[in-house]
Short mmCIF file of C-alpha atoms in Angstrom, two decimals:
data_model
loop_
_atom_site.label_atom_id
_atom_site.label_comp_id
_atom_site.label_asym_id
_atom_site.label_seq_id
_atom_site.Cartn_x
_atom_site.Cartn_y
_atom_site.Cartn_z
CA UNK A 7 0.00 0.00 0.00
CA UNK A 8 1.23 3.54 -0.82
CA UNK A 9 2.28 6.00 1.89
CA UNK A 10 0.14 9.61 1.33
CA UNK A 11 3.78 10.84 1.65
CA UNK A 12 5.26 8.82 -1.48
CA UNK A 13 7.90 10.24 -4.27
CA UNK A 14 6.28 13.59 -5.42
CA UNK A 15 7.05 12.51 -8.72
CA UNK A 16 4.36 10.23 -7.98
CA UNK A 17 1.90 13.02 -7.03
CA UNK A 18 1.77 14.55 -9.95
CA UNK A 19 -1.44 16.77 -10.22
CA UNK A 20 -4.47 14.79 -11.97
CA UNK A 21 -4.76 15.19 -15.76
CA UNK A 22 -7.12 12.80 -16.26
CA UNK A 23 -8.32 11.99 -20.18
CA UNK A 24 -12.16 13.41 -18.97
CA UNK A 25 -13.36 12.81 -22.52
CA UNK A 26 -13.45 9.68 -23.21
CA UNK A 27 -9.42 8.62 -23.77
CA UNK A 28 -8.00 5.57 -23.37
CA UNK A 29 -5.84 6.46 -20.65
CA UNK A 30 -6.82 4.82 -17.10
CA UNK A 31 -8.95 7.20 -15.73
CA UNK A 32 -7.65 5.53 -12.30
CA UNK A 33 -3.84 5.87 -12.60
CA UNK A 34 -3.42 9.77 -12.07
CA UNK A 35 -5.74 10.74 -9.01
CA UNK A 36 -4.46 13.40 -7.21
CA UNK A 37 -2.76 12.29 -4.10
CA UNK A 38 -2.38 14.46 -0.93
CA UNK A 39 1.18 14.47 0.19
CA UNK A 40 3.46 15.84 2.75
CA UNK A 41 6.97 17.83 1.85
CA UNK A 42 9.58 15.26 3.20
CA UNK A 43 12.68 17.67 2.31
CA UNK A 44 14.19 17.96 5.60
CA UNK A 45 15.60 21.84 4.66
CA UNK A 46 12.12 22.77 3.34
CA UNK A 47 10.27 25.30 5.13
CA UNK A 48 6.99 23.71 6.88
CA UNK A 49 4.19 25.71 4.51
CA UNK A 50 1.88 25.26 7.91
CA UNK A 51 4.16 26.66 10.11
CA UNK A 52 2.57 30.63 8.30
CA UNK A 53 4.58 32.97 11.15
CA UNK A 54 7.49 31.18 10.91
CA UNK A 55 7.64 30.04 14.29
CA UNK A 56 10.96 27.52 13.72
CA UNK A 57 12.75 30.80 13.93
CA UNK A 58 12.60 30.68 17.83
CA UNK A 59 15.02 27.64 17.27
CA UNK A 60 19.06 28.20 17.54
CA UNK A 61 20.97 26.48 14.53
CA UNK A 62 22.03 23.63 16.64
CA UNK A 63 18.53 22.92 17.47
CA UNK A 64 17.65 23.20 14.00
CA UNK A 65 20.36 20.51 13.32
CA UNK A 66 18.64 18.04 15.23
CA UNK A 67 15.30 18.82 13.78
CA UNK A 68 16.27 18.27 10.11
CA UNK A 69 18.12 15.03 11.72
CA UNK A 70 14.73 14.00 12.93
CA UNK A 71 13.27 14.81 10.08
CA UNK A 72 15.73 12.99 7.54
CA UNK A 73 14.95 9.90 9.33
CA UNK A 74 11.14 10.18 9.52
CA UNK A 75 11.04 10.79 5.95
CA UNK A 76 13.48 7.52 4.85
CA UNK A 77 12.49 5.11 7.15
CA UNK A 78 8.93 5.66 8.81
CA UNK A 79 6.58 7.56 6.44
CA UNK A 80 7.12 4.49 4.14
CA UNK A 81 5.91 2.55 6.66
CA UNK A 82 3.17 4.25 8.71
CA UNK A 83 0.26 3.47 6.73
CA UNK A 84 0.57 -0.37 6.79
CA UNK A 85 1.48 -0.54 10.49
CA UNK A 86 -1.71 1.64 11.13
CA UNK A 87 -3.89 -0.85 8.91
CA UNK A 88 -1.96 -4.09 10.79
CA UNK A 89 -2.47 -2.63 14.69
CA UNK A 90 1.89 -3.37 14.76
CA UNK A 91 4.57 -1.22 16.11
CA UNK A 92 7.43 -1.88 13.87
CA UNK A 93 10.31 -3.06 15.77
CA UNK A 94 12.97 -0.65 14.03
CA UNK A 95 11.45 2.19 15.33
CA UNK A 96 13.05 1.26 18.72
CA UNK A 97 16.53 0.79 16.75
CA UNK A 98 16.15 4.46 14.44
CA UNK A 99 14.98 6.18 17.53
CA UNK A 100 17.92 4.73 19.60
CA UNK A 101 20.55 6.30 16.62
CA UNK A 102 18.76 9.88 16.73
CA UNK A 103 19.63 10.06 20.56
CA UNK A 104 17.11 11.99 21.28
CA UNK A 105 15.21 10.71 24.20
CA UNK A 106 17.66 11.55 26.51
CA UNK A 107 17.60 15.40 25.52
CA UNK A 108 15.29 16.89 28.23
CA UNK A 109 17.79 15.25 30.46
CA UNK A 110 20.79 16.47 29.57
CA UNK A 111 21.75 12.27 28.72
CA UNK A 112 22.38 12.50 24.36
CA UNK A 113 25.56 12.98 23.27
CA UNK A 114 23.68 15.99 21.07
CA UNK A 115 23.58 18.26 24.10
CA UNK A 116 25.24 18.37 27.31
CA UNK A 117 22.88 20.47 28.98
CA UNK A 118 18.63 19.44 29.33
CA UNK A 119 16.91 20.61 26.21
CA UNK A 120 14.78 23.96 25.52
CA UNK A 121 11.32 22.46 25.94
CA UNK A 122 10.54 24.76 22.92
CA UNK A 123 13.21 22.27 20.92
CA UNK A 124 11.09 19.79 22.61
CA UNK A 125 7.69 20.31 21.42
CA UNK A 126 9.14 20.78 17.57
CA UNK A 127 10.39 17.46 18.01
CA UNK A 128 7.04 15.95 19.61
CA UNK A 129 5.27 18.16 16.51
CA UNK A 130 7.27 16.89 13.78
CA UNK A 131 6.86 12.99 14.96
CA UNK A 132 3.02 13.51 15.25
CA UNK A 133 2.93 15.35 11.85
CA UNK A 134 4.55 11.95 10.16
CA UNK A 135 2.45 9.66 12.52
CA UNK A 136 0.94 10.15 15.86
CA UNK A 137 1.48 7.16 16.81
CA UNK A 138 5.00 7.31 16.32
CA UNK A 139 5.06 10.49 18.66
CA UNK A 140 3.00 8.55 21.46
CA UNK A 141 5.77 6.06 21.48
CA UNK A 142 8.20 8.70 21.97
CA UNK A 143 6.10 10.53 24.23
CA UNK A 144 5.69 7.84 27.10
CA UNK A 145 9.43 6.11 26.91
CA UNK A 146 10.80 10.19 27.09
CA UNK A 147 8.45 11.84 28.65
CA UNK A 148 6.05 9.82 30.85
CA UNK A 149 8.55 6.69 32.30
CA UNK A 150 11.70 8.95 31.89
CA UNK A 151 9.84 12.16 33.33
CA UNK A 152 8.53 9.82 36.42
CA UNK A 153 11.87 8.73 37.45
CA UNK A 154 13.72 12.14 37.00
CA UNK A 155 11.26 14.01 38.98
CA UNK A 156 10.17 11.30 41.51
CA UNK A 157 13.38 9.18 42.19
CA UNK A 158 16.35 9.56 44.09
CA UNK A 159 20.00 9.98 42.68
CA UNK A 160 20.56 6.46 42.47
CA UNK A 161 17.91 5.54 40.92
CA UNK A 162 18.44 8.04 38.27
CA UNK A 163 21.34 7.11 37.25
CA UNK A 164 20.35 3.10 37.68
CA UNK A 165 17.23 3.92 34.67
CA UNK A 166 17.57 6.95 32.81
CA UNK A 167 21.02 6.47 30.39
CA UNK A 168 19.72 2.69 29.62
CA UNK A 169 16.31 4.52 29.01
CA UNK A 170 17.75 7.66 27.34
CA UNK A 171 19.60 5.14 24.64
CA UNK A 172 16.48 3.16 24.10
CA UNK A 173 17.99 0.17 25.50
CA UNK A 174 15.33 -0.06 28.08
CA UNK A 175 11.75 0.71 27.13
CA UNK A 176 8.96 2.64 29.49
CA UNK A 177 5.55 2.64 29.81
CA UNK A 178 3.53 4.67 32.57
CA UNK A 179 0.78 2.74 34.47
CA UNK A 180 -1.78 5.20 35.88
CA UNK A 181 -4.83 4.92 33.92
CA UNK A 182 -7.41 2.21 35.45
CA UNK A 183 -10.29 0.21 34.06
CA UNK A 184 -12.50 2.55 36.44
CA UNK A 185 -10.55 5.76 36.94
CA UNK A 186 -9.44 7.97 34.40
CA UNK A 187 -10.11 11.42 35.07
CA UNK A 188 -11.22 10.59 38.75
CA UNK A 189 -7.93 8.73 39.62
CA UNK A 190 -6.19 10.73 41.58
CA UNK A 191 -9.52 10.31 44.40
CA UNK A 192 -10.04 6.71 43.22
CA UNK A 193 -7.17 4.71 42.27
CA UNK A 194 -7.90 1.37 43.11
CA UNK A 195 -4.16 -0.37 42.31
CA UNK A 196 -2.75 -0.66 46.12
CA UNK A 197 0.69 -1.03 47.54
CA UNK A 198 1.68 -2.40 50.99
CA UNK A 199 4.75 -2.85 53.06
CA UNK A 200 5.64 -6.16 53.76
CA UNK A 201 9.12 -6.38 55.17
CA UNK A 202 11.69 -4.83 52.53
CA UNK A 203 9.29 -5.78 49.80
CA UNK A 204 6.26 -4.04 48.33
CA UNK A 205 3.47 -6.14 47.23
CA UNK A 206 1.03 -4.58 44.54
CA UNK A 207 -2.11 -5.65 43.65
CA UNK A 208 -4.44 -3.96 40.96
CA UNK A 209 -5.35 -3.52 37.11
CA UNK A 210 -4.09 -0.52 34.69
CA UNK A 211 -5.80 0.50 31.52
CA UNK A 212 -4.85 2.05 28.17
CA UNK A 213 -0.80 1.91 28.69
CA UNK A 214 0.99 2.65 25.66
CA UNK A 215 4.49 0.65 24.88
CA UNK A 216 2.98 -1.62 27.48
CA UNK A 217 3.04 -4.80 25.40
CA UNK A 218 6.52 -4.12 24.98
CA UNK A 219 8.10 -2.16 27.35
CA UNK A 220 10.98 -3.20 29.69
CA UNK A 221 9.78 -1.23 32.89
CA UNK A 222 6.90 -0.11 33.88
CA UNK A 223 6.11 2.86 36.15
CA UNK A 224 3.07 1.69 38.09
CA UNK A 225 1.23 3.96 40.57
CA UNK A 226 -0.50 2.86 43.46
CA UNK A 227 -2.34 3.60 46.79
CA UNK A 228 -0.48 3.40 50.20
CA UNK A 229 -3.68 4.36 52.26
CA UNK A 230 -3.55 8.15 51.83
CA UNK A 231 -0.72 8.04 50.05
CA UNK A 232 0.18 7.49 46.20
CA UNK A 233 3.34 6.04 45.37
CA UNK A 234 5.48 4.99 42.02
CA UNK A 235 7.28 1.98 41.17
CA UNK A 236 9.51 0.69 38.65
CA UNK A 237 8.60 -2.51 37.73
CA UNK A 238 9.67 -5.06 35.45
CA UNK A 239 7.50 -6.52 33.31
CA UNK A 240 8.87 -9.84 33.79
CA UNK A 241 8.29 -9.64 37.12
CA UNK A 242 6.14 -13.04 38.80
CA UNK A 243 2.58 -11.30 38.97
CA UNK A 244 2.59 -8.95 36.06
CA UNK A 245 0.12 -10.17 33.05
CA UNK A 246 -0.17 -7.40 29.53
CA UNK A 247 -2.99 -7.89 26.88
CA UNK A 248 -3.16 -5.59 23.93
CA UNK A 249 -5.76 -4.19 23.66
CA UNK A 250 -7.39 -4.74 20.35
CA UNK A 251 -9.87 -3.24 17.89
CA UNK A 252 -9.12 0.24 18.95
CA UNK A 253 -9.61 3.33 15.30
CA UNK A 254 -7.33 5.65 16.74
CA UNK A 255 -3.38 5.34 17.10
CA UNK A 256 -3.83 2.13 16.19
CA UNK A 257 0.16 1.96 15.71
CA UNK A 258 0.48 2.36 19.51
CA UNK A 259 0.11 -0.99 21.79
CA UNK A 260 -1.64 -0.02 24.84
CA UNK A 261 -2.26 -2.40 26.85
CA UNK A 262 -4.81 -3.60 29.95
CA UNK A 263 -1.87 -4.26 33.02
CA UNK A 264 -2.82 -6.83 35.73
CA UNK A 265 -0.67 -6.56 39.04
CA UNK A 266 -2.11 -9.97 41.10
CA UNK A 267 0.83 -10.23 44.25
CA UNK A 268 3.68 -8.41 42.35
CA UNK A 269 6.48 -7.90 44.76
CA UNK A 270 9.28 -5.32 44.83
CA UNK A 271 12.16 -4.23 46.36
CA UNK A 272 12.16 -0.83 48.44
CA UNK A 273 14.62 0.35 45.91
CA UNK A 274 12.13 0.40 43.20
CA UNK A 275 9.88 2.74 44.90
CA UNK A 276 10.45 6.43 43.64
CA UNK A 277 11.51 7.96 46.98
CA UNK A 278 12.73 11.23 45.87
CA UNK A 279 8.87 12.44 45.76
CA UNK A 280 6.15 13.87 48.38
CA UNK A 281 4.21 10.28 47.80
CA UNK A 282 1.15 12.00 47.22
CA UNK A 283 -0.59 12.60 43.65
CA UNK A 284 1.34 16.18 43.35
CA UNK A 285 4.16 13.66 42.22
CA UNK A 286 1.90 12.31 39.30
CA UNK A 287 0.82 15.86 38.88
CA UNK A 288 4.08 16.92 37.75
CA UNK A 289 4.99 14.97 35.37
CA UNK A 290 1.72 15.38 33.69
CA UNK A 291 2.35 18.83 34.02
CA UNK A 292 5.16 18.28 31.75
CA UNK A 293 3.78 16.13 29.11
CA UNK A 294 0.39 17.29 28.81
CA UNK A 295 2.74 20.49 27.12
CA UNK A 296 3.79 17.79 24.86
CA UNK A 297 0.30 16.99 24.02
CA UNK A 298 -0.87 20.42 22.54
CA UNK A 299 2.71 19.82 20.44
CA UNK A 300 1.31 16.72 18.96
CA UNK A 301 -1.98 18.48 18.17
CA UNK A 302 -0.13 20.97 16.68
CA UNK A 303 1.64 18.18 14.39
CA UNK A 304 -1.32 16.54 13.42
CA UNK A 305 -2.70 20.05 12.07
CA UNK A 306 0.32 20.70 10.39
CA UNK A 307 -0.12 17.49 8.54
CA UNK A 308 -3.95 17.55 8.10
CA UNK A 309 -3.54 21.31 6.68
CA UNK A 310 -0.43 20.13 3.99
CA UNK A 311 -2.58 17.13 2.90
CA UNK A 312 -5.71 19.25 1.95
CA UNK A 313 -3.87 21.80 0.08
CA UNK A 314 -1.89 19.53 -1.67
CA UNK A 315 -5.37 17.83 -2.73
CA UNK A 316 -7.08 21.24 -3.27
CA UNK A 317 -4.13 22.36 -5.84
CA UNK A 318 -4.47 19.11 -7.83
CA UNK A 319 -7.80 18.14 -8.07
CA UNK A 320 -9.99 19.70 -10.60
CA UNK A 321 -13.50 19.77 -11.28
CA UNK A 322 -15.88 21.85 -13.16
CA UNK A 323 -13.13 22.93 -15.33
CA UNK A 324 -10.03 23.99 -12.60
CA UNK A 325 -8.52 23.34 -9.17
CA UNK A 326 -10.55 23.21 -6.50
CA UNK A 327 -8.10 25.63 -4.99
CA UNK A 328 -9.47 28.34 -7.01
CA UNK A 329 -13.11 27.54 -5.57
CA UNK A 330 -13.80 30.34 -2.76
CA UNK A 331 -15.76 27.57 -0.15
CA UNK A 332 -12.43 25.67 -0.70
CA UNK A 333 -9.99 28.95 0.31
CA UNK A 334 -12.46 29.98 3.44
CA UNK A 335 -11.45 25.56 4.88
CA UNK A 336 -7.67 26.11 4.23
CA UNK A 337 -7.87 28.98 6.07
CA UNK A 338 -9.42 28.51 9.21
CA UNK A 339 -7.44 24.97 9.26
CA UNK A 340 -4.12 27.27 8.87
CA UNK A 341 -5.77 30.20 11.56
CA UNK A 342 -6.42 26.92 13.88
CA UNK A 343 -2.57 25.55 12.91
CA UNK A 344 -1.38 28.73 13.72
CA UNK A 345 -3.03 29.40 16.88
CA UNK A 346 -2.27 25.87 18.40
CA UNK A 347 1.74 26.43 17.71
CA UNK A 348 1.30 30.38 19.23
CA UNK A 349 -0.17 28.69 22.18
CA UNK A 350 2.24 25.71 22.48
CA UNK A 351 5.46 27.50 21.34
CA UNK A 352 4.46 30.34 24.77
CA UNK A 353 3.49 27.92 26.91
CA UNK A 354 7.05 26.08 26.71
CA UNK A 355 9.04 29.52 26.41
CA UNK A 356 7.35 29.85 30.19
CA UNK A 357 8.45 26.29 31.66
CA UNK A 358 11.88 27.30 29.84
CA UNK A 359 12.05 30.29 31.98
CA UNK A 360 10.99 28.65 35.05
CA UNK A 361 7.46 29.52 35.62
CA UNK A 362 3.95 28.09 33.57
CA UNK A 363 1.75 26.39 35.24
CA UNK A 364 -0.84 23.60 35.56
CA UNK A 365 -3.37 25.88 34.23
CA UNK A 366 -0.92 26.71 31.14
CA UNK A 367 -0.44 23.59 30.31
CA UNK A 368 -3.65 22.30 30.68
CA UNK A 369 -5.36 25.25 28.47
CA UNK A 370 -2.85 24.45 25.91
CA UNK A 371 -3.88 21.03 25.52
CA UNK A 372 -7.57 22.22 26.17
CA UNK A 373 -7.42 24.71 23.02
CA UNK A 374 -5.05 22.67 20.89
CA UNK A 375 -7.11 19.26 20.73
CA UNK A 376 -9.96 21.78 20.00
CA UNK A 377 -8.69 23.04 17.32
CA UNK A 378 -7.09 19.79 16.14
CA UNK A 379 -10.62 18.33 16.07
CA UNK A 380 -12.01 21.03 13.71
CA UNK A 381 -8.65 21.19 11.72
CA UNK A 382 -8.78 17.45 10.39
CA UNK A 383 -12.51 17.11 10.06
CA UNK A 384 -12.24 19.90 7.41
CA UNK A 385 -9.24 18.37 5.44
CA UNK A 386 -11.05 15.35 5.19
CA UNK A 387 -14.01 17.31 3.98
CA UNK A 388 -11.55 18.72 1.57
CA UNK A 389 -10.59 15.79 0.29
CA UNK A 390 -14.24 14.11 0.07
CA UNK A 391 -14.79 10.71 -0.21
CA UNK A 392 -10.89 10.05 -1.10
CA UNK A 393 -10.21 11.45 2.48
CA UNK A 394 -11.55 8.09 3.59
CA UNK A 395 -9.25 6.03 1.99
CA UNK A 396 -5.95 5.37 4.32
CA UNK A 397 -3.47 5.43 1.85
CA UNK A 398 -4.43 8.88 1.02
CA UNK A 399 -3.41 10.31 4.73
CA UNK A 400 -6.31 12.27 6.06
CA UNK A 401 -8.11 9.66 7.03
CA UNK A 402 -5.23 8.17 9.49
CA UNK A 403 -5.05 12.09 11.31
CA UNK A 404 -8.76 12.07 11.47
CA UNK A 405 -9.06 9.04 13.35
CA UNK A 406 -6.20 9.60 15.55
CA UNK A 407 -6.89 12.95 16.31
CA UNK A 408 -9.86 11.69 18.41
CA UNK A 409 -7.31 9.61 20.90
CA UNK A 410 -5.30 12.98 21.32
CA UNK A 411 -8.35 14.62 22.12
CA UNK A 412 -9.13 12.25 24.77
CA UNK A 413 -5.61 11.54 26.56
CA UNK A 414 -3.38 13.82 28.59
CA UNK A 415 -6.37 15.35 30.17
CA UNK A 416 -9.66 15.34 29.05
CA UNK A 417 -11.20 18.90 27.27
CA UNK A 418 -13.84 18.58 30.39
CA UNK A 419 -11.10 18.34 32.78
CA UNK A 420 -8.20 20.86 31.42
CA UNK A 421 -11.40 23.27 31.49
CA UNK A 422 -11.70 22.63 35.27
CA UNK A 423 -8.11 23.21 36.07
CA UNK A 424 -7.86 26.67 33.85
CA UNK A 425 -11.27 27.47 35.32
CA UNK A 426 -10.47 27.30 39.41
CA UNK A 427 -6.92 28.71 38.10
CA UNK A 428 -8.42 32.04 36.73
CA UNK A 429 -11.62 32.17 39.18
CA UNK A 430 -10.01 31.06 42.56
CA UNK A 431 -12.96 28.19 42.92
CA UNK A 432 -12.91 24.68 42.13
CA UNK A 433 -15.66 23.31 40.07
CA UNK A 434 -14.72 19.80 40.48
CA UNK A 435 -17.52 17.19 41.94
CA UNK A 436 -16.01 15.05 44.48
#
């Protein structure tokens, strides 16, 4: 099956014999397609906001982007169709050395990556494949952030440079079969002391890399308190099912996590936190930043996709560019582009400079999936009944745009947050 981003000599514009020919009136459709040069200019990104970007970080982004244009746009579109996570992901991703950037651990950079490098990174992944950024997002961000900002020292060193060069995966257990949004009040997962061990007993929902991963960072309940563990998945007691059937990110293996008498050592509880939910609070504070990134990449793609259609397909005589119905989509999909990035781009400048917030990070992700949602339902309007077909593109952003939506905080509950954040009360039913 052909990737939407295939050899643009491929994708030429439709001159199709419309009288009667003997050409096959099959062969030149106009296919949407994404720019894979990694020195072109990203025509979504309208105010030119890679310009906040020093050289060297703009090194590493056309790095990134060489490699998501050889080896995983070829790919994507299959993978999506099969529900598989192609195993040489875990190998390309390990030779970009890029996971350990917010953590000062790549060879790239000495010091902890700009989060504003950060969130072009998570945006360029997502604007290939989503899925391919969720990956990313939960070994670097989720497992990695846990540890940094939860364990001690030790255990930093013990998990983040195997983690950092890929040769350990991570997946971040919080999720439940009966809390999402309400799991900080009701986690049901429990931890007790028994002797120098930990014994945890409980069921996590929707984990991504958890078919696969090495270590898992499981959260539990310690009677009023909430405390992490790194756990390995080989460990006697621990059970993973993928979980199947799923229309969104369908690249991504999340998986349902039993925990039935799973004992660790004290050493694999993250003692360098309060052991209360603030300490699951901050790293979500961290990724859900990453979130309004990947909407933003997702738009980005969804806008390139429906242009490129626009400028080749013709009917009733010329490009449906030309058609004024057609200009007034592009454009609010490109306003909506733009805003998300304005939004995103600020909100990391602010944890870069040491302040943001929970509210700034959750309004981000609030206005970016909200955008992102209007954004790729009108490229695949552009692209009509075509925009259903997979190998064509839109129809892959459309469907995973509605997972995005979802995770990271729910529109409902980023609301919330912003909402007691700007009014001083809390609107939250407990």
């Amino acid at each position: 099956m052909a990737a939407p981003t295939d050899d643009r000599t491929s994708l030429a514009p439709a001159t199709a014999d419309r009288s009667g020919g003997h050409g096959d009136p099959f062969a030149d459709l106009p296919r949407p397609h994404l720019e894979l040069d990694p020195d072109a200019e990203r025509v979504a990104d309208f105010y030119a906001y890679g310009e906040l970007l020093t050289d060297a970080e703009r090194d590493i982004l056309r790095r990134l982007r060489g490699y998501l244009a050889s080896d995983v746009a070829p790919v994507v579109n299959e993978a999506w169709e099969a529900a598989e996570f192609p195993e040489q992901f875990r190998r390309g991703f390990a030779a970009l050395d890029l996971a350990g950037l917010p953590y000062g651990l790549s060879t790239l950079s000495a010091e902890p990556a700009r989060r504003v490098l950060m969130g072009f990174v998570h945006a360029e992944i997502a604007r290939i494949d989503a899925s391919t950024n969720s990956f990313f997002g939960v070994q670097s961000g989720l497992a990695m952030g846990s540890i940094d900002a939860c364990g001690t020292p030790e255990q930093r060193e013990r998990w983040l440079p195997p983690m950092a060069r890929l040769d350990l995966i991570g997946a971040f257990g919080l999720t439940e079969p009966h809390g999402g949004s309400d799991v900080a009040g009701g986690m049901e997962t429990t931890a007790r002391r028994d002797g120098d061990e930990w014994v945890i007993d409980g069921h996590k929902r929707w984990i991504g890399n958890g078919t696969f991963a090495d270590v898992l960072v499981i959260w539990a309940r310690d009677g009023d308190a909430v405390r992490g563990f790194v756990v390995d998945r080989e460990t006697p007691g621990v059970t993973t099912a993928k979980i199947e059937g799923k229309t969104a990110l369908r690249i991504t293996q999340n998986a349902d996590i039993t925990l039935q008498g799973v004992r660790v050592g004290e050493d694999r509880r993250l003692s360098g936190g309060q052991g209360t939910f603030a300490d699951t609070g901050g790293v979500l504070r961290r990724t859900r930043g990453n979130a309004s990134w990947a909407c933003v990449g997702v738009q980005m793609a969804a806008y390139e996709l429906a242009l490129s259609y626009a400028q080749q397909r013709v009917q009733f005589g010329r490009p449906i560019a030309g058609f004024q119905m057609i200009q007034d989509a592009l454009v609010q999909m490109l306003g909506n582009t733009t805003a998300s990035l304005g939004m995103a781009a600020r909100n990391a400048q602010l944890i870069d400079g040491g302040g943001g917030s929970d509210a700034h990070s959750a309004l981000a992700k609030q206005f970016c999936a909200d955008r992102m949602r209007e954004t790729v339902a009108l490229g695949r309007q552009i692209v009509g009944g075509n925009g259903t077909i997979l190998e064509n593109g839109i129809a892959r952003y459309f469907n995973d745009a509605e997972a995005l939506y979802s995770y990271e905080g729910t529109r409902e509950m980023n609301t919330l947050i912003v909402g007691k954040k700007i009014t001083g009360h809390s609107a939250f039913v407990r």
